[in-house]
CSV table of C-alpha atoms in Angstrom, one decimal:
chain,number,residue,atom,x,y,z
U,30,MET,CA,42.0,7.7,-5.8
U,31,LYS,CA,40.3,8.2,-9.1
U,32,LYS,CA,37.9,10.6,-7.9
U,33,GLU,CA,41.4,13.5,-7.6
U,34,LYS,CA,41.7,11.4,-11.2
U,35,LEU,CA,38.7,12.2,-12.5
U,36,LYS,CA,38.7,15.7,-11.5
U,37,GLU,CA,42.6,16.5,-12.8
U,38,GLU,CA,41.0,15.2,-15.9
U,39,LEU,CA,37.4,16.7,-16.2
U,40,LYS,CA,39.1,20.4,-14.5
U,41,LEU,CA,35.8,20.3,-12.3
U,42,GLU,CA,35.2,22.4,-9.3
U,43,GLU,CA,34.9,20.7,-5.5
U,44,THR,CA,32.7,22.3,-2.5
U,45,LYS,CA,34.0,21.8,0.5
U,46,ASP,CA,32.3,18.6,1.4
U,47,GLY,CA,33.8,17.2,-1.5
U,48,THR,CA,30.6,17.0,-4.2
U,49,LEU,CA,32.1,17.1,-7.6
U,50,ILE,CA,30.6,20.6,-10.2
U,51,PHE,CA,29.6,19.8,-13.2
U,52,GLN,CA,28.1,22.0,-15.6
U,53,LYS,CA,24.5,20.7,-17.7
U,54,GLY,CA,26.1,21.6,-21.1
U,55,GLU,CA,28.4,18.8,-20.5
U,56,PHE,CA,26.9,16.2,-18.9
U,57,TYR,CA,27.4,12.8,-21.9
U,58,HIS,CA,31.0,14.0,-21.8
U,59,VAL,CA,31.4,13.8,-17.8
U,60,MET,CA,29.3,10.8,-17.8
U,61,GLU,CA,31.5,9.0,-20.0
U,62,LYS,CA,34.2,9.5,-17.4
U,63,VAL,CA,32.6,8.6,-14.5
U,64,ARG,CA,30.9,5.6,-16.3
U,65,GLU,CA,34.3,4.4,-16.9
U,66,ASN,CA,35.7,4.7,-13.7
U,67,PHE,CA,32.6,3.7,-11.0
U,68,PRO,CA,30.6,1.3,-12.5
U,69,TYR,CA,27.7,1.2,-9.9
U,70,LEU,CA,25.1,4.0,-9.9
U,71,SER,CA,23.6,4.5,-6.2
U,72,PHE,CA,21.3,7.3,-6.6
U,73,ILE,CA,19.8,9.8,-7.8
U,74,THR,CA,18.4,12.7,-6.4
U,75,ALA,CA,17.3,16.3,-6.1
U,76,ILE,CA,16.5,19.7,-4.1
U,77,HIS,CA,14.3,22.3,-5.2
U,78,PHE,CA,15.6,25.8,-4.0
U,79,PRO,CA,11.9,28.3,-4.6
U,80,LYS,CA,14.4,31.5,-4.3
U,81,ASP,CA,16.4,30.9,-6.7
U,82,LYS,CA,13.4,28.9,-8.9
U,83,GLY,CA,16.0,26.3,-9.7
U,84,PHE,CA,16.8,22.5,-8.8
U,85,GLU,CA,20.0,21.0,-8.1
U,86,VAL,CA,20.6,17.3,-9.3
U,87,VAL,CA,22.5,15.3,-7.3
U,88,TYR,CA,24.4,11.7,-8.4
U,89,ALA,CA,26.5,9.0,-6.5
U,90,PHE,CA,28.3,6.7,-7.9
U,91,ARG,CA,30.5,4.0,-6.3
U,92,ASN,CA,33.6,2.2,-7.4
U,93,ILE,CA,32.7,-1.5,-5.0
U,94,GLU,CA,36.6,-2.8,-5.6
U,95,GLU,CA,37.5,0.0,-5.0
U,96,SER,CA,34.8,0.9,-2.0
U,97,GLU,CA,35.3,5.1,-3.4
U,98,ILE,CA,31.8,6.9,-3.2
U,99,ILE,CA,31.6,10.0,-5.6
U,100,LEU,CA,28.8,12.8,-5.4
U,101,LEU,CA,28.7,14.7,-9.2
U,102,LYS,CA,25.9,17.9,-8.8
U,103,THR,CA,24.3,20.5,-11.1
U,104,LYS,CA,22.0,23.0,-10.8
U,105,ILE,CA,19.1,23.1,-13.7
U,106,LYS,CA,16.5,26.2,-13.9
U,107,GLU,CA,13.1,25.8,-13.6
U,108,GLY,CA,11.4,24.2,-16.9
U,109,GLU,CA,14.9,24.0,-18.2
U,110,LYS,CA,15.6,19.2,-19.5
U,111,LEU,CA,18.6,17.6,-18.4
U,112,SER,CA,19.6,14.6,-20.1
U,113,SER,CA,19.1,10.9,-19.2
U,114,LEU,CA,21.3,8.0,-18.1
U,115,TYR,CA,19.9,5.6,-19.1
U,116,LYS,CA,22.8,6.2,-21.6
U,117,TYR,CA,25.1,5.0,-19.5
U,118,TYR,CA,23.4,3.3,-16.1
U,119,LYS,CA,19.9,1.1,-17.4
U,120,GLY,CA,19.7,1.6,-13.4
U,121,ALA,CA,19.0,5.4,-13.6
U,122,ASP,CA,15.3,4.5,-15.6
U,123,TRP,CA,13.7,4.0,-12.2
U,124,MET,CA,15.3,6.7,-10.8
U,125,GLU,CA,14.8,9.5,-12.8
U,126,ARG,CA,11.1,8.4,-13.0
U,127,GLU,CA,11.3,9.4,-9.2
U,128,ILE,CA,12.7,12.3,-10.1
U,129,TYR,CA,10.0,13.5,-12.9
U,130,ASP,CA,7.4,12.5,-11.0
U,131,LEU,CA,7.7,14.4,-7.2
U,132,PHE,CA,9.7,17.2,-8.4
U,133,GLY,CA,8.7,17.7,-12.0
U,134,ILE,CA,12.3,18.1,-13.7
U,135,GLU,CA,12.0,16.2,-17.6
U,136,PHE,CA,15.0,13.5,-18.6
U,137,GLU,CA,15.5,14.0,-22.5
U,138,ASN,CA,16.3,10.8,-24.8
U,139,HIS,CA,14.4,8.9,-21.2
U,140,PRO,CA,13.1,6.3,-22.7
U,141,ASP,CA,9.8,5.9,-20.6
U,142,LEU,CA,9.1,9.0,-19.1
U,143,ARG,CA,5.7,8.7,-16.9
U,144,ARG,CA,4.8,8.7,-13.0
U,145,ILE,CA,5.7,6.1,-11.3
U,146,VAL,CA,4.7,6.9,-7.3
U,147,LEU,CA,1.6,8.9,-7.4
U,148,PRO,CA,-1.1,7.6,-9.8
U,149,GLU,CA,-1.0,9.0,-13.4
U,150,ASP,CA,-3.8,11.6,-13.5
U,151,TRP,CA,-2.2,13.4,-9.8
U,152,GLU,CA,-1.7,17.4,-10.3
U,153,GLY,CA,1.4,18.9,-9.2
U,154,HIS,CA,4.9,17.9,-7.9
U,155,PRO,CA,4.5,17.1,-3.7
U,156,LEU,CA,8.4,17.4,-3.2
U,157,ARG,CA,9.1,20.6,-4.1
U,158,LYS,CA,8.9,23.2,-1.2
U,159,ASP,CA,5.7,25.3,-2.4
U,160,TYR,CA,3.9,22.0,-2.5
U,161,PRO,CA,0.9,22.7,0.1
U,162,ILE,CA,1.4,20.0,2.5
U,163,ASN,CA,-2.5,20.0,3.9
U,164,ARG,CA,-4.5,19.5,1.3
U,165,ALA,CA,-4.5,16.8,-1.5
U,166,PRO,CA,-5.8,17.8,-5.0
U,167,LEU,CA,-9.7,17.6,-5.2
U,168,LYS,CA,-9.9,15.0,-7.3
U,169,TYR,CA,-8.3,12.8,-4.6
U,170,ASP,CA,-9.8,14.4,-1.5
U,171,TYR,CA,-10.9,11.5,0.3
U,172,ARG,CA,-11.7,14.3,3.7
U,173,LYS,CA,-14.9,15.6,2.3
U,174,LYS,CA,-15.9,12.0,1.5
U,175,PRO,CA,-19.0,10.6,3.9
U,176,LEU,CA,-18.3,7.7,5.6
U,177,LEU,CA,-19.8,4.1,4.4
U,178,ARG,CA,-21.2,2.3,6.9
U,179,ARG,CA,-23.0,-1.1,6.4
U,180,GLU,CA,-25.2,-3.4,8.3
U,181,ILE,CA,-25.3,-7.3,7.8
K,24,MET,CA,-48.9,-33.7,3.8
K,25,GLY,CA,-51.6,-31.6,5.1
K,26,ILE,CA,-50.3,-31.6,8.6
K,27,ASN,CA,-50.5,-28.1,9.8
K,28,ILE,CA,-48.1,-27.8,12.4
K,29,LYS,CA,-45.7,-24.6,12.9
K,30,PRO,CA,-42.5,-24.7,13.8
K,31,GLU,CA,-41.8,-23.6,16.8
K,32,GLU,CA,-44.7,-26.8,17.7
K,33,ILE,CA,-42.4,-29.2,17.0
K,34,TYR,CA,-39.7,-27.6,18.2
K,35,TYR,CA,-41.4,-27.7,22.2
K,36,SER,CA,-43.3,-31.3,21.2
K,37,PRO,CA,-42.4,-33.8,24.1
K,38,LEU,CA,-41.7,-35.5,20.7
K,39,PHE,CA,-38.6,-33.7,19.1
K,40,ASN,CA,-37.1,-33.5,23.2
K,41,LYS,CA,-37.0,-37.0,23.2
K,42,LEU,CA,-35.7,-37.5,19.3
K,43,GLU,CA,-33.0,-34.7,20.6
K,44,CYS,CA,-30.6,-36.5,22.9
K,45,TYR,CA,-29.9,-38.6,19.6
K,46,MET,CA,-28.9,-36.4,17.3
K,47,GLU,CA,-25.9,-34.2,16.4
K,48,LYS,CA,-26.9,-31.0,17.8
K,49,PHE,CA,-26.2,-27.9,14.9
K,50,PRO,CA,-25.8,-24.6,17.4
K,51,GLY,CA,-29.2,-22.7,17.0
K,52,GLY,CA,-31.1,-26.2,17.0
K,53,GLY,CA,-31.6,-29.2,16.4
K,54,LEU,CA,-30.6,-30.9,13.2
K,55,ILE,CA,-33.5,-30.7,10.9
K,56,LEU,CA,-35.5,-27.9,12.9
K,57,THR,CA,-32.5,-25.7,12.7
K,58,THR,CA,-33.0,-22.4,9.9
K,59,THR,CA,-31.1,-22.6,7.3
K,60,LYS,CA,-30.0,-18.8,7.5
K,61,LYS,CA,-28.7,-20.3,11.2
K,62,LEU,CA,-27.5,-23.1,9.6
K,63,PHE,CA,-25.3,-20.5,6.8
K,64,ALA,CA,-24.3,-18.4,8.6
K,65,TRP,CA,-22.5,-21.1,10.9
K,66,SER,CA,-20.5,-22.0,8.1
K,67,ARG,CA,-20.0,-18.8,7.3
K,68,LYS,CA,-18.0,-18.1,10.4
K,69,SER,CA,-16.7,-21.4,10.5
K,70,SER,CA,-14.3,-20.5,7.4
K,71,LEU,CA,-13.3,-16.9,7.2
K,72,TRP,CA,-10.9,-16.9,4.4
K,73,PRO,CA,-9.7,-13.5,4.0
K,74,LEU,CA,-7.8,-12.6,0.7
K,75,THR,CA,-3.7,-12.6,1.0
K,76,PHE,CA,-3.7,-8.9,1.0
K,77,GLY,CA,-1.1,-7.0,3.2
K,78,LEU,CA,0.0,-3.0,3.3
K,79,ALA,CA,2.2,-1.7,5.5
K,80,CYS,CA,3.8,-2.7,9.2
K,81,CYS,CA,0.1,-4.0,10.5
K,82,ALA,CA,1.0,-6.7,8.0
K,83,ILE,CA,3.8,-7.7,9.7
K,84,GLU,CA,1.4,-8.9,12.9
K,85,MET,CA,-1.2,-10.4,10.7
K,86,MET,CA,1.4,-12.1,9.3
K,87,ALA,CA,2.7,-13.4,12.6
K,88,ALA,CA,-1.3,-14.1,13.8
K,89,TYR,CA,-1.1,-16.2,10.4
K,90,ALA,CA,1.7,-18.0,11.4
K,91,SER,CA,1.9,-21.3,13.9
K,92,ARG,CA,2.7,-19.4,17.6
K,93,TYR,CA,-0.7,-18.0,17.1
K,94,ASP,CA,-2.7,-19.6,14.3
K,95,LEU,CA,-5.7,-18.4,12.7
K,96,ASP,CA,-6.2,-21.9,11.3
K,97,ARG,CA,-7.8,-22.8,14.2
K,98,PHE,CA,-10.5,-20.7,13.6
K,99,GLY,CA,-11.1,-22.2,9.9
K,100,VAL,CA,-9.4,-18.7,8.7
K,101,ILE,CA,-7.3,-19.7,5.9
K,102,THR,CA,-5.7,-17.2,2.9
K,103,ARG,CA,-6.4,-17.1,-0.3
K,104,ALA,CA,-4.7,-15.6,-2.9
K,105,SER,CA,-7.9,-14.3,-5.6
K,106,PRO,CA,-10.1,-12.5,-4.3
K,107,ARG,CA,-12.9,-14.8,-5.7
K,108,GLN,CA,-11.9,-17.3,-3.1
K,109,SER,CA,-12.4,-14.9,0.0
K,110,ASP,CA,-15.3,-13.7,2.0
K,111,VAL,CA,-12.7,-11.6,4.3
K,112,ILE,CA,-10.6,-8.3,3.5
K,113,ILE,CA,-8.1,-7.5,5.7
K,114,VAL,CA,-7.2,-3.5,5.8
K,115,SER,CA,-3.4,-4.0,7.7
K,116,GLY,CA,-2.1,-0.2,6.6
K,117,THR,CA,-2.1,2.9,5.6
K,118,VAL,CA,-3.9,3.1,2.1
K,119,THR,CA,-2.6,6.2,-0.1
K,120,ALA,CA,-4.2,7.5,-3.3
K,121,LYS,CA,-3.0,5.4,-5.9
K,122,MET,CA,-3.9,2.1,-3.1
K,123,ALA,CA,-7.6,2.9,-3.0
K,124,GLU,CA,-8.8,2.7,-5.9
K,125,ARG,CA,-7.6,-1.3,-5.7
K,126,ILE,CA,-8.6,-2.0,-2.9
K,127,LYS,CA,-12.1,-1.1,-4.5
K,128,ARG,CA,-11.4,-3.1,-6.8
K,129,LEU,CA,-10.5,-5.6,-5.1
K,130,TYR,CA,-13.4,-5.6,-3.2
K,131,SER,CA,-15.9,-5.3,-5.6
K,132,GLN,CA,-14.6,-8.5,-6.6
K,133,MET,CA,-15.1,-11.2,-4.1
K,134,PRO,CA,-18.4,-12.3,-4.0
K,135,ASN,CA,-21.2,-11.9,-1.4
K,136,PRO,CA,-21.1,-12.0,1.6
K,137,LYS,CA,-18.2,-10.6,2.1
K,138,TRP,CA,-16.7,-8.4,5.4
K,139,VAL,CA,-14.3,-6.0,5.7
K,140,ILE,CA,-11.6,-5.7,9.2
K,141,ALA,CA,-9.8,-2.3,9.0
K,142,MET,CA,-6.2,-3.7,11.3
K,143,GLY,CA,-4.5,-0.4,13.0
K,144,SER,CA,-4.6,3.2,13.4
K,145,CYS,CA,-3.9,4.2,9.7
K,146,ALA,CA,-6.5,2.2,8.4
K,147,ILE,CA,-9.3,3.3,10.9
K,148,SER,CA,-8.6,7.1,10.4
K,149,GLY,CA,-4.9,7.6,8.8
K,150,ASP,CA,-3.5,8.4,11.9
K,151,PHE,CA,-0.4,11.2,11.5
K,152,TYR,CA,-0.8,10.8,8.3
K,153,ARG,CA,-3.3,11.7,8.4
K,154,ASN,CA,-3.0,15.0,6.7
K,155,VAL,CA,-0.3,13.6,4.7
K,156,TYR,CA,-0.7,15.0,0.9
K,157,SER,CA,-1.3,10.8,-0.4
K,158,VAL,CA,-3.1,9.3,2.4
K,159,VAL,CA,-6.5,8.3,3.1
K,160,PRO,CA,-7.7,9.2,6.2
K,161,GLY,CA,-9.1,5.6,7.0
K,162,VAL,CA,-10.1,3.1,4.3
K,163,ASP,CA,-14.3,3.3,5.3
K,164,ARG,CA,-14.0,6.7,2.4
K,165,VAL,CA,-13.5,3.8,0.3
K,166,ILE,CA,-15.1,0.7,1.0
K,167,PRO,CA,-17.9,0.0,4.1
K,168,VAL,CA,-15.8,-1.6,7.7
K,169,ASP,CA,-16.8,-4.1,9.8
K,170,ILE,CA,-14.8,-4.4,12.5
K,171,TYR,CA,-12.3,-2.1,13.6
K,172,VAL,CA,-8.9,-3.2,15.4
K,173,PRO,CA,-7.3,-0.1,17.3
K,174,GLY,CA,-3.2,-0.6,17.7
K,175,CYS,CA,-0.3,0.6,16.2
K,176,PRO,CA,0.4,-1.9,15.2
K,177,PRO,CA,-2.3,-4.2,17.2
K,178,THR,CA,-1.1,-7.6,18.4
K,179,PRO,CA,-1.8,-11.1,16.6
K,180,GLU,CA,-4.0,-11.3,20.2
K,181,GLY,CA,-6.0,-8.2,18.9
K,182,LEU,CA,-6.1,-8.9,15.5
K,183,ILE,CA,-8.1,-12.3,17.1
K,184,GLU,CA,-10.8,-10.8,19.1
K,185,GLY,CA,-11.1,-8.9,16.1
K,186,ILE,CA,-11.7,-12.2,13.8
K,187,ARG,CA,-14.1,-13.3,16.9
K,188,LYS,CA,-15.9,-10.8,17.2
K,189,LEU,CA,-16.5,-10.6,13.5
K,190,GLN,CA,-17.7,-14.1,14.0
K,191,GLN,CA,-19.5,-13.1,16.6
K,192,LYS,CA,-21.4,-10.7,14.6
K,193,ILE,CA,-22.3,-12.5,11.5
K,194,MET,CA,-24.2,-15.2,13.9
K,195,GLU,CA,-26.6,-12.3,15.7
K,196,GLY,CA,-26.4,-10.7,11.6
K,197,VAL,CA,-29.4,-13.6,12.1
K,198,LYS,CA,-32.6,-12.8,13.2
K,199,LYS,CA,-33.7,-15.0,16.0
């Protein structure tokens, strides 16, 4: 099992559900080893914890030959930057842009960090728990616009 | 050439009725005496070219309507891949704030006369995505809509009905 090997080699903690936890500081040290054993990046996602004012960023990797999946996660505080995975996985480009767009987490050394889903000048990050759900920012508020009618 | 006859007089004259028997008729009058407005409206409704444009799951039903089973070609509806060549835009799906700008641009690139069909509940009012932060509640906040086709999604028959209604509207829009 490559996961057990990685866990011993890097001395990582493991949660009950089998997710490995690593510290933000040793990012490149960990990811270099992961790249050797798991060549395919499945997805990156994040979870917002408004009470702790922090995020958990979750990475999922696959080894297709051995049909093995590994989950890694790290905790960061609001406003802190995380290193970019682009160096090891080119596919991380858009995934990190999406995280930046919807959560507002910035990635260092990313080649082109800008919004991917929402318009460039959108205010706020919608997947944060404290984002107002029932109201669009004023610039895009089409609710107050009158209906357009036309006669032939 | 010096003859002062109103068009109506010709239309109801016995001479015209005799001529009419030998002429191929256009809707609304004889070959010569139909108004240009009516003729243009007839030709416009007979070749409604929609923009190749789909947004969400309604687009699947729209594609089914174009394909061989329902065959919108029968009504002269042939999709064009450029807004410069199309007469009608079928907004088929949820309109987001980012897409709204693009729809507005596509609509303004289409030459006059142009029409809009809002297909499905999302394009009409936003439906249950109405209060989502990024969704426009109805495409008629962005561009003026001529025909609303309700349904979630509407069946191809529903869309065909909407197109027939638009054809009717184009013909009725001409003053008699």
